XYZ file of N, CA and C in Angstrom:
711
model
N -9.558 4.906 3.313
C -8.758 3.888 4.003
C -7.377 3.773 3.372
N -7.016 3.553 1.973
C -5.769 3.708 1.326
C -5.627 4.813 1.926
N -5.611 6.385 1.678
C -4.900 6.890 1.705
C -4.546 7.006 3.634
N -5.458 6.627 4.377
C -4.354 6.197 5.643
C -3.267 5.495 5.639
N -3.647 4.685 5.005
C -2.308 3.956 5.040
C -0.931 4.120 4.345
N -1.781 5.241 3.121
C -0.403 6.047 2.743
C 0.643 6.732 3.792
N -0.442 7.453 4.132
C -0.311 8.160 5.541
C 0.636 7.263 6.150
N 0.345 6.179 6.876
C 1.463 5.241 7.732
C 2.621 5.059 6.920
N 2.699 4.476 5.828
C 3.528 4.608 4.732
C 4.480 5.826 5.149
N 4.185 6.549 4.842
C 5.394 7.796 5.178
C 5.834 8.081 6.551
N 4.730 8.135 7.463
C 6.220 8.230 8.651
C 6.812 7.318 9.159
N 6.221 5.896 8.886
C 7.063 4.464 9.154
C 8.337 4.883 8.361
N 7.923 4.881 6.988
C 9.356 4.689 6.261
C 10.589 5.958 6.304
N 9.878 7.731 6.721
C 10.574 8.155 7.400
C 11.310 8.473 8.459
N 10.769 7.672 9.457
C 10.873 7.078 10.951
C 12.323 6.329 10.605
N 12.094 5.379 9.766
C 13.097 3.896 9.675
C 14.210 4.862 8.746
N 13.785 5.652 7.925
C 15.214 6.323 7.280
C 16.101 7.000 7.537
N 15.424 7.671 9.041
C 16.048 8.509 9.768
C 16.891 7.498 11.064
N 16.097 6.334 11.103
C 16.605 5.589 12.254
C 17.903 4.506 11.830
N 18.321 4.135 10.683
C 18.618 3.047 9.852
C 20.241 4.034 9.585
N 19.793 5.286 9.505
C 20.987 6.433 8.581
C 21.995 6.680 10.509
N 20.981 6.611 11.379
C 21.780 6.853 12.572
C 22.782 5.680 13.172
N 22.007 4.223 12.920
C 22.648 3.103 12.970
C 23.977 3.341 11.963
N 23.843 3.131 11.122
C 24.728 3.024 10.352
C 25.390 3.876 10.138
N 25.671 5.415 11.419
C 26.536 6.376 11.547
C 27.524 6.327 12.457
N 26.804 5.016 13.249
C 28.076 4.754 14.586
C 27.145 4.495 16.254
N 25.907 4.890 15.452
C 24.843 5.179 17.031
C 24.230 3.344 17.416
N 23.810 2.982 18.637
C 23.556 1.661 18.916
C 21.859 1.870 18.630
N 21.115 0.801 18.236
C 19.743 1.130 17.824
C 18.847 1.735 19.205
N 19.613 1.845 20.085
C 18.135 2.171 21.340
C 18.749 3.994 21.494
N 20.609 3.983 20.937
C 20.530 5.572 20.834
C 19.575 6.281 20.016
N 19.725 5.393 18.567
C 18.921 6.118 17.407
C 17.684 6.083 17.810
N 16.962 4.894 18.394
C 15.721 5.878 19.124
C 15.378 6.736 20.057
N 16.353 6.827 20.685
C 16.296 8.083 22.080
C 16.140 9.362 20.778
N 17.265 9.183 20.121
C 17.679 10.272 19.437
C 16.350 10.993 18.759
N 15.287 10.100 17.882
C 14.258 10.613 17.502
C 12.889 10.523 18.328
N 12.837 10.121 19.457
C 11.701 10.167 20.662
C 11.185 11.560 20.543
N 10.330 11.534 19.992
C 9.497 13.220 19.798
C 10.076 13.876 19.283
N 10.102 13.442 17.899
C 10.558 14.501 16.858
C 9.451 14.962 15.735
N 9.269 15.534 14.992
C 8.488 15.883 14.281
C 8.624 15.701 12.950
N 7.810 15.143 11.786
C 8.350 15.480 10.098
C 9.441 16.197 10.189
N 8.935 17.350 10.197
C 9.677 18.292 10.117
C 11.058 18.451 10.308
N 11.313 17.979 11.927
C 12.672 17.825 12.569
C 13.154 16.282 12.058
N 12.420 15.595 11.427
C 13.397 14.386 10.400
C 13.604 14.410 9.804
N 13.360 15.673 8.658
C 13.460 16.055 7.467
C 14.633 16.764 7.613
N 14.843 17.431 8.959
C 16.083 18.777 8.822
C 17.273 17.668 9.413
N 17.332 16.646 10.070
C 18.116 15.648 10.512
C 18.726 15.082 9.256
N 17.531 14.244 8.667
C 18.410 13.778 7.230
C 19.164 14.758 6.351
N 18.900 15.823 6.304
C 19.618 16.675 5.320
C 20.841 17.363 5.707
N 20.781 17.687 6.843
C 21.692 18.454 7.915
C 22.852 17.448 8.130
N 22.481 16.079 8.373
C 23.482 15.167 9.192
C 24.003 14.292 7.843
N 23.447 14.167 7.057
C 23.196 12.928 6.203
C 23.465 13.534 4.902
N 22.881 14.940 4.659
C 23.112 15.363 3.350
C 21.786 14.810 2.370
N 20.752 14.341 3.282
C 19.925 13.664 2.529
C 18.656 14.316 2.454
N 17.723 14.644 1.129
C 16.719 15.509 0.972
C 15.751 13.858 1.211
N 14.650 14.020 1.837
C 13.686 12.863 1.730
C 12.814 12.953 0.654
N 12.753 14.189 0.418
C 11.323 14.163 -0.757
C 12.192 13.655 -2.124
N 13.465 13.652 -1.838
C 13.896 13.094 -3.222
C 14.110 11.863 -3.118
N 13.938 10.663 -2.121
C 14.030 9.247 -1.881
C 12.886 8.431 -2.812
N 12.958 7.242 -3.411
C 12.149 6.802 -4.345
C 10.722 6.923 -4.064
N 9.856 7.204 -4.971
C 8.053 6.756 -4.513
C 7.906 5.897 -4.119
N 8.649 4.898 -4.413
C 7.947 3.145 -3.525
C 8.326 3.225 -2.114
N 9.236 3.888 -1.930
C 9.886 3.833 -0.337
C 8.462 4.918 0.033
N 8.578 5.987 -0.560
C 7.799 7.116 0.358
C 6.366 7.189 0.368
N 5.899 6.022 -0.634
C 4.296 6.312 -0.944
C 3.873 4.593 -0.825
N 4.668 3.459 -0.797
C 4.189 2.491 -1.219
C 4.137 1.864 -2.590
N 3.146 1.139 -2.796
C 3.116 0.299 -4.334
C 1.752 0.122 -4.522
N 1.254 0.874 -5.400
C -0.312 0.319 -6.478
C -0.398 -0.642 -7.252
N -1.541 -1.689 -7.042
C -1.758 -2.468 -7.764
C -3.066 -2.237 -8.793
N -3.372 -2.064 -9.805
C -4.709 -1.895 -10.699
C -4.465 -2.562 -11.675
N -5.719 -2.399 -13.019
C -6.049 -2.404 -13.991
C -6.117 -1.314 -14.570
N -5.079 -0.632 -15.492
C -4.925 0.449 -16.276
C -5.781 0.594 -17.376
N -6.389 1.256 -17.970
C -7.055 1.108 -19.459
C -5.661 1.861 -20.392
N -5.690 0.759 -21.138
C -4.572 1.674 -21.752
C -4.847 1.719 -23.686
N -3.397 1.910 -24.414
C -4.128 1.903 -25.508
C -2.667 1.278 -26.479
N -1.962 0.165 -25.826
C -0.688 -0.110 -26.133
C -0.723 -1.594 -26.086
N 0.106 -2.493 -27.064
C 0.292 -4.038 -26.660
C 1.092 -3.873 -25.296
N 1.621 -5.474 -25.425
C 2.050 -5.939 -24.171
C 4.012 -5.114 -24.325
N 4.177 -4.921 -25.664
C 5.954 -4.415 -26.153
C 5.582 -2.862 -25.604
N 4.429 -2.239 -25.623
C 4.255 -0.769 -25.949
C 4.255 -0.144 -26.738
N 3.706 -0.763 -27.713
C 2.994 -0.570 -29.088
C 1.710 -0.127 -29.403
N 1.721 0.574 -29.557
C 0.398 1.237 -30.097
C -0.894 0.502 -30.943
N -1.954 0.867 -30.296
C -2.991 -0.273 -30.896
C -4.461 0.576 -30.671
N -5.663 0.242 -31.254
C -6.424 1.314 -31.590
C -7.298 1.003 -30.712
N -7.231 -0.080 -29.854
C -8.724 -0.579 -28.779
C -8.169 -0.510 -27.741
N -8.886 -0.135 -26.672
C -8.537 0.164 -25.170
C -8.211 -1.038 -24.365
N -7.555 -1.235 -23.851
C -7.625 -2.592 -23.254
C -7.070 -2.371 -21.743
N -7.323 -3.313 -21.004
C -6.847 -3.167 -19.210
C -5.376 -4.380 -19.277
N -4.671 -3.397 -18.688
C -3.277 -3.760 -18.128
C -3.149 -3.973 -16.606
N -2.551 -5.025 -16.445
C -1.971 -4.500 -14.839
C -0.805 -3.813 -14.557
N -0.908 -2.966 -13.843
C 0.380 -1.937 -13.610
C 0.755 -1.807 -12.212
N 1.589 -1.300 -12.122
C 2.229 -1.027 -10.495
C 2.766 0.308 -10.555
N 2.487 1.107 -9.599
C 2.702 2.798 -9.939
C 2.862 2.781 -8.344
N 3.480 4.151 -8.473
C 3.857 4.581 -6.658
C 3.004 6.176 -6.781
N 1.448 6.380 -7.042
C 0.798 7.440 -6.787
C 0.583 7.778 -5.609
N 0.439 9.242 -5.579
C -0.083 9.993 -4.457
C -1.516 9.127 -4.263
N -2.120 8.503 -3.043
C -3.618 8.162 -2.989
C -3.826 9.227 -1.885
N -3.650 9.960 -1.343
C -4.062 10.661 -0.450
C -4.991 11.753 -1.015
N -4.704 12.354 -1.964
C -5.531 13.678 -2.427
C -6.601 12.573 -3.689
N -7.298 13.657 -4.342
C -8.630 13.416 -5.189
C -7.990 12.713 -6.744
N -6.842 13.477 -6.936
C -6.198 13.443 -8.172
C -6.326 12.007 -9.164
N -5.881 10.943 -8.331
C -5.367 9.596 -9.048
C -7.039 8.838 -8.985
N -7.635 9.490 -8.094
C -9.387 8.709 -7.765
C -9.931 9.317 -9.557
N -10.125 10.490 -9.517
C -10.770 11.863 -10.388
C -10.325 10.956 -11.728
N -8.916 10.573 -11.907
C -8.088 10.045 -13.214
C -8.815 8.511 -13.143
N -8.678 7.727 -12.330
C -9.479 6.107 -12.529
C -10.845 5.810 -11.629
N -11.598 6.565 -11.958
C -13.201 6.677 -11.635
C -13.533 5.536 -12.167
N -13.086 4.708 -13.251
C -13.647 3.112 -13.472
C -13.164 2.328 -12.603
N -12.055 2.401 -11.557
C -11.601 1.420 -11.136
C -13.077 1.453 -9.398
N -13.065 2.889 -8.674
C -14.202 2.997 -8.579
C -15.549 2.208 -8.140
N -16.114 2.068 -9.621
C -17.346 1.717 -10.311
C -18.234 2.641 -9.934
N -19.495 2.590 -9.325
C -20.553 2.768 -8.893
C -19.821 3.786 -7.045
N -18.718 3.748 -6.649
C -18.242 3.809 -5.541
C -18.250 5.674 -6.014
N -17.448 5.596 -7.166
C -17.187 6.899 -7.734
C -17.955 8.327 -7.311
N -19.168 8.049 -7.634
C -20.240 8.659 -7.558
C -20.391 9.932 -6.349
N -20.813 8.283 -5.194
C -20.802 8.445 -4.122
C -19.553 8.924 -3.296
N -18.324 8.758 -3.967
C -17.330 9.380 -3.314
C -17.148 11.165 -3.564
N -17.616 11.149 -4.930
C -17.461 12.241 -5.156
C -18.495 13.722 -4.070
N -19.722 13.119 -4.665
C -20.434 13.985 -3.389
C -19.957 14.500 -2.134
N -19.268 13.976 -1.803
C -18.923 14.486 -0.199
C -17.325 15.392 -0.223
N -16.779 15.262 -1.181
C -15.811 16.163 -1.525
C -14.848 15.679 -0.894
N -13.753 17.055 -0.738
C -12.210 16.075 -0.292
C -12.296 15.676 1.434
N -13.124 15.901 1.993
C -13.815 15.452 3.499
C -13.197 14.005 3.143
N -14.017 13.463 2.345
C -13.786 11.515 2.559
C -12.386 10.903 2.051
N -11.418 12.097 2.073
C -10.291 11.165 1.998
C -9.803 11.740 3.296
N -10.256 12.582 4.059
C -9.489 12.441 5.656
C -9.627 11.505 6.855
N -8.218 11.275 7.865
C -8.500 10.529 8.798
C -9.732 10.511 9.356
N -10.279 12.283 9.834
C -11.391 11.851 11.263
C -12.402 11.212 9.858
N -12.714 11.559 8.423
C -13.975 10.855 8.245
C -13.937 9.754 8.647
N -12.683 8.736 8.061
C -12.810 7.292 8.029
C -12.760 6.954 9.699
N -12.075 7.617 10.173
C -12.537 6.998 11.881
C -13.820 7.075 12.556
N -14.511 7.930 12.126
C -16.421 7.979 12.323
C -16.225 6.457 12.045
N -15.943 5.862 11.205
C -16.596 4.433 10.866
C -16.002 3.014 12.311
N -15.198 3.547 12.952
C -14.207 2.808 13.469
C -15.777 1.766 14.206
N -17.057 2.639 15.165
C -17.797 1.775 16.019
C -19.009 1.331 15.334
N -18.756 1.771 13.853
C -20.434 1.500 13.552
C -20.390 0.453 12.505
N -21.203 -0.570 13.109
C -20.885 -2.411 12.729
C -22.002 -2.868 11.271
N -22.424 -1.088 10.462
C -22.983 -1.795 9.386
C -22.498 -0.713 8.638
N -22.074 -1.545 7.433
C -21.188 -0.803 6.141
C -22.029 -0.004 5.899
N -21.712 1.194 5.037
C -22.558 2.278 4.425
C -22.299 1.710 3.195
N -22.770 2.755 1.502
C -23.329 2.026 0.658
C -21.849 2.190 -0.038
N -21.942 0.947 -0.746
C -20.369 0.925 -1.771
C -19.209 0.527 -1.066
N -18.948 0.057 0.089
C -17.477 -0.685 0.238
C -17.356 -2.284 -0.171
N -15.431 -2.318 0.019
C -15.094 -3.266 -0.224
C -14.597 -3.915 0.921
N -13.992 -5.169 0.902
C -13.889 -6.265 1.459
C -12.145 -6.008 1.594
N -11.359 -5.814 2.744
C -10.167 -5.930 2.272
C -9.436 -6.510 3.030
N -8.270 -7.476 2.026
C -7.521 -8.879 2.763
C -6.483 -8.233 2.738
N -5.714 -8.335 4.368
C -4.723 -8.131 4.284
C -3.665 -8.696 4.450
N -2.522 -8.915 3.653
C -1.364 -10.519 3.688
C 0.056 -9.592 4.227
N 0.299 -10.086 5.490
C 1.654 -9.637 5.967
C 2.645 -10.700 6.181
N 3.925 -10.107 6.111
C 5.035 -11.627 5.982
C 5.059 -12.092 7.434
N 5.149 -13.265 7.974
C 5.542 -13.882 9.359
C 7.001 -13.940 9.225
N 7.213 -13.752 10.488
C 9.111 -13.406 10.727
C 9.681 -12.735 9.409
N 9.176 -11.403 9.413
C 9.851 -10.585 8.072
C 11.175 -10.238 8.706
N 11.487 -10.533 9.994
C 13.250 -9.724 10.260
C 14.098 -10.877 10.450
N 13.339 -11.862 10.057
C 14.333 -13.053 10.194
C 14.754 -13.573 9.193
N 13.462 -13.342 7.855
C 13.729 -13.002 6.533
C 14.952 -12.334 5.991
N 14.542 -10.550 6.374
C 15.130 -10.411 5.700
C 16.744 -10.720 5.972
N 17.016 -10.758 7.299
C 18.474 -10.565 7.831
C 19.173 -12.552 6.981
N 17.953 -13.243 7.009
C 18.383 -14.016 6.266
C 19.434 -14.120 4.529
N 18.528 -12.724 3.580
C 18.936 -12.418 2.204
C 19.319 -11.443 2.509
N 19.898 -10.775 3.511
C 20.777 -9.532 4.080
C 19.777 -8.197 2.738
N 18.772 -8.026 3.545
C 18.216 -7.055 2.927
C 18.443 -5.800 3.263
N 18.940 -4.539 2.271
C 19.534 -3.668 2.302
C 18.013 -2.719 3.759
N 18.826 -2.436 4.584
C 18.107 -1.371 5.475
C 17.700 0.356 5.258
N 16.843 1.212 5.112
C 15.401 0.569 5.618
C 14.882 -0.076 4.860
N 15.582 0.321 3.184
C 14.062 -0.627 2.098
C 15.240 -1.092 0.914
N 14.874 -2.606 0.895
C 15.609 -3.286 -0.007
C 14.521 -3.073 -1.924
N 15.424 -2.506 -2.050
C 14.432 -2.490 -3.795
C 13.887 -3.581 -4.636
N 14.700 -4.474 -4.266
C 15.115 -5.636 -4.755
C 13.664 -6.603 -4.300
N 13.228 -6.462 -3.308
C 12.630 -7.162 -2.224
C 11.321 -6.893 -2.169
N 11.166 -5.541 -2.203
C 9.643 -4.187 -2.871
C 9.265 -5.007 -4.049
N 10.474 -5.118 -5.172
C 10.289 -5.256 -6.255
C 9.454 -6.697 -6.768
N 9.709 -7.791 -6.061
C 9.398 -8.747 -5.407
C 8.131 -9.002 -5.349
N 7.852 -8.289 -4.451
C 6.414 -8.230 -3.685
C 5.445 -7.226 -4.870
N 5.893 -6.475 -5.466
C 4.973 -6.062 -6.093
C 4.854 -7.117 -7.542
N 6.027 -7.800 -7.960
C 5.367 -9.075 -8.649
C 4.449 -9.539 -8.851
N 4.481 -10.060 -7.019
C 3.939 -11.227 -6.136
C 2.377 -10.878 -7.032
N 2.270 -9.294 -6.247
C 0.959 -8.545 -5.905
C 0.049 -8.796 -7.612
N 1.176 -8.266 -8.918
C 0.886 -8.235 -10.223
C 0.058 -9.901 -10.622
N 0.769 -10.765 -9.900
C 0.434 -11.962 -10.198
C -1.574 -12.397 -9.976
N -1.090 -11.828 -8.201
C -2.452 -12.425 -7.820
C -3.485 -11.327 -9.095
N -3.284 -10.163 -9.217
C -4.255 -9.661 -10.242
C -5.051 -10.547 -11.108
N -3.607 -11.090 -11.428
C -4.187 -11.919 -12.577
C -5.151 -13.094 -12.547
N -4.709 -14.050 -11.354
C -5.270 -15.228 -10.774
C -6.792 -14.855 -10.239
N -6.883 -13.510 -9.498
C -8.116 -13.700 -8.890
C -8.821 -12.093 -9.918
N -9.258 -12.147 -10.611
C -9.731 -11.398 -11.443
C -10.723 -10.754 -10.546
N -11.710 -10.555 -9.445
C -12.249 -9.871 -8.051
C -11.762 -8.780 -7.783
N -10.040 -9.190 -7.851
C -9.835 -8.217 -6.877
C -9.321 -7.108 -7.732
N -9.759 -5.592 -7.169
C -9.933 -4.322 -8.128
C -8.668 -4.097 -7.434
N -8.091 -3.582 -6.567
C -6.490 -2.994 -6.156
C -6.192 -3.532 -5.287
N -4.278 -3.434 -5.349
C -3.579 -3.432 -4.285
C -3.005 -2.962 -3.872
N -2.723 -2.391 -2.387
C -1.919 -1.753 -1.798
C -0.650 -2.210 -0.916
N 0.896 -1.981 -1.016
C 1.689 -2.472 -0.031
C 2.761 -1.322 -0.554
N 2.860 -1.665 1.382
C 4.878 -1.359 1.287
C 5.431 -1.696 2.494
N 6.295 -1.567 2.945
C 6.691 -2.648 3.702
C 6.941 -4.603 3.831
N 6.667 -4.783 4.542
C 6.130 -6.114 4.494
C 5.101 -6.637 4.150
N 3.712 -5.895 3.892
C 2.380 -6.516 3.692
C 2.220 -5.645 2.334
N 0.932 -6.108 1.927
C -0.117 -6.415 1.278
C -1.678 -6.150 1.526
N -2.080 -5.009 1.175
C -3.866 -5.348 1.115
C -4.336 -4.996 -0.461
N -5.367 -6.192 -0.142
C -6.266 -6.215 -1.663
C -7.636 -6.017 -1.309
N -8.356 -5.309 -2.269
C -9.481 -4.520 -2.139
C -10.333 -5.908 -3.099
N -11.547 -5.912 -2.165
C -12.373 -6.757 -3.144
C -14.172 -6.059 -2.846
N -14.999 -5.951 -3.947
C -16.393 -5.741 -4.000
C -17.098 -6.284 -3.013
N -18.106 -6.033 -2.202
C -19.168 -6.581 -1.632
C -19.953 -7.069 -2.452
N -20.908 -8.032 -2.447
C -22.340 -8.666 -3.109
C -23.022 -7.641 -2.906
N -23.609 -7.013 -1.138
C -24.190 -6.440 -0.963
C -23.686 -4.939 -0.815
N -25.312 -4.059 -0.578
C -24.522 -2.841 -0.300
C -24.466 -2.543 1.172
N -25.317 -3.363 2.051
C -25.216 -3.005 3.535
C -25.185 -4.615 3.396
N -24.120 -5.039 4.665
C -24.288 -5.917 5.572
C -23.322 -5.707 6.873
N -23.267 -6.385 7.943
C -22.579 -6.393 8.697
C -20.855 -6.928 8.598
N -20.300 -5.784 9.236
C -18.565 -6.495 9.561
C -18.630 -7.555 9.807
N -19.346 -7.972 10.753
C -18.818 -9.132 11.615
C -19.196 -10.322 10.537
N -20.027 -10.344 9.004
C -20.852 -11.490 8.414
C -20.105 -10.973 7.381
N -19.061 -10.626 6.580
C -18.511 -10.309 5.957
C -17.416 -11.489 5.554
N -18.738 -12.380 4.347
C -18.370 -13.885 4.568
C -17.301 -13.946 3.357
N -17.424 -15.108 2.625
C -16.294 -15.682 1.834
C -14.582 -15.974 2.117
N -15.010 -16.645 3.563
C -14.317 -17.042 3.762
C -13.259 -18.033 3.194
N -13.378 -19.131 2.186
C -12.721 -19.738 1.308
C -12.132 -19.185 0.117
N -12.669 -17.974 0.119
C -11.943 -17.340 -1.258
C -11.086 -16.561 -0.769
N -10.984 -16.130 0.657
C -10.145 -15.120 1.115
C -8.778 -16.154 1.300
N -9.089 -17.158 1.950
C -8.197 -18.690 2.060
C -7.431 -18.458 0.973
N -8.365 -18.881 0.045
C -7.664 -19.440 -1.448
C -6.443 -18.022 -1.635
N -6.713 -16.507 -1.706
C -6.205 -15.198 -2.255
C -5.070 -15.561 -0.808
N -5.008 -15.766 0.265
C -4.075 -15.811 1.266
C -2.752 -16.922 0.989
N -3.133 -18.355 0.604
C -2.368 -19.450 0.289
C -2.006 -18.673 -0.734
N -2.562 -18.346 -2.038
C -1.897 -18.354 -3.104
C -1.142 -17.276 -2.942
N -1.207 -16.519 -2.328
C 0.247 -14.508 -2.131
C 1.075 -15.634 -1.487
N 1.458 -16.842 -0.317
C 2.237 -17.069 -0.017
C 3.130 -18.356 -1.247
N 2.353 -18.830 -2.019
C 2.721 -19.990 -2.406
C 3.308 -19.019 -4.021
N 2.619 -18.062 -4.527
C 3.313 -17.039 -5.755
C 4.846 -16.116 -4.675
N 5.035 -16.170 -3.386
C 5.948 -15.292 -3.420
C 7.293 -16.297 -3.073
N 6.892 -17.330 -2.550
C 7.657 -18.755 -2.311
C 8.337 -18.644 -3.821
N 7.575 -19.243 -4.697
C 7.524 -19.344 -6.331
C 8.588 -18.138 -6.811
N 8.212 -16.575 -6.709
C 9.396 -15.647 -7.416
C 10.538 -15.806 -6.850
N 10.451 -16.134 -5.313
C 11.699 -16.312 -4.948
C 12.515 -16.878 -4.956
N 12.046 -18.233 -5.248
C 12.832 -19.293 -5.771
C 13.547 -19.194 -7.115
């Protein structure tokens, strides 16, 4: 499921880099979309570089991959100091989640999921697996619960703090705070994922089968929803 949404992650934000670079070349926004109406990676990749001078694969990881939220095991104080007991950090990283690599490296974050992910090989990080799941209304064994927090009127926002177009750093930077914070507050939740405007946080099941539709805790999802809006109110201020 992350790495779909990595997936969206990149051609949204190459979509908007290619569309944002045409605006701001002289084109009216419904040209710049005529202009890319069935275009391909490929042909947005040779657009930005050709027209723009701009390589995409060299544009930041947070723009092109998103923002990770975890618990690192690390082996450093809070300065980055060296210390002899392992301890969990929260960190924010812009990894590849699409391939095996960053899973293979934090198999504790995982748990018991690990295992079972591994068996089935690099199959279960592709689209068609996870869409098999789209009609069938009882979890298989080992998922999580995931909340997802998106901004209301994010273009009214941002045009409010004149946020730099397509991706304000400043604003990412922000939100992945926000994201560092709730870590801390709701100790549950194992990762987070955002870019753009939203937010999803991954949380454990009790069980190992139950139904979508009974996929309760509802007050704690409350509580993790108020508090992303009332911590991002808070940095921003």
């Amino acid at each position: 499921y992350l790495a779909w949404r990595q997936v969206d992650c990149h051609i949204n934000n190459q979509y908007n880099t290619c569309f944002w670079a045409l605006v701001k070349s002289g084109k009216t926004e419904k040209e710049a979309h005529q202009a890319l109406k069935g275009t391909s990676s490929k042909d947005k990749n040779k657009l930005l570089l050709q027209q723009f001078q701009v390589n995409y694969n060299d544009e930041p990881a947070m723009f092109r991959k998103g923002s990770t939220v975890y618990r690192d095991k690390v082996k450093t104080d809070d300065c980055g100091n060296p210390i002899k007991r392992t301890r969990e950090a929260i960190t924010v990283s812009n990894f590849d989640l699409i391939g095996p690599e960053f899973w293979e490296n934090h198999q504790y974050i995982l748990g018991e999921a690990s295992d079972y992910l591994c068996l089935g090989g690099k199959e279960k990080y592709g689209y068609e697996y996870v869409k098999k799941f789209d009609n069938i209304h009882r979890l298989p064994y080992s998922n999580w619960t995931i909340v997802r927090i998106s901004a209301c009127q994010f273009d009214q926002f941002s045009l409010i703090h004149s946020f730099d177009k397509p991706n304000d750093e400043t604003a990412l930077r922000l939100m992945n705070a926000c994201a560092s914070l709730m870590m801390e507050q709701f100790p549950d939740i194992i990762f987070g994922y955002g870019f753009d405007n939203e937010y999803r946080y991954d949380l454990p099941l009790e069980n190992s089968c139950v139904c979508m539709e009974k996929t309760t805790k509802k007050t704690d999802k409350n509580k993790i929803c108020v508090s992303a809006w009332h911590n991002f109110a808070s940095f921003h201020q």
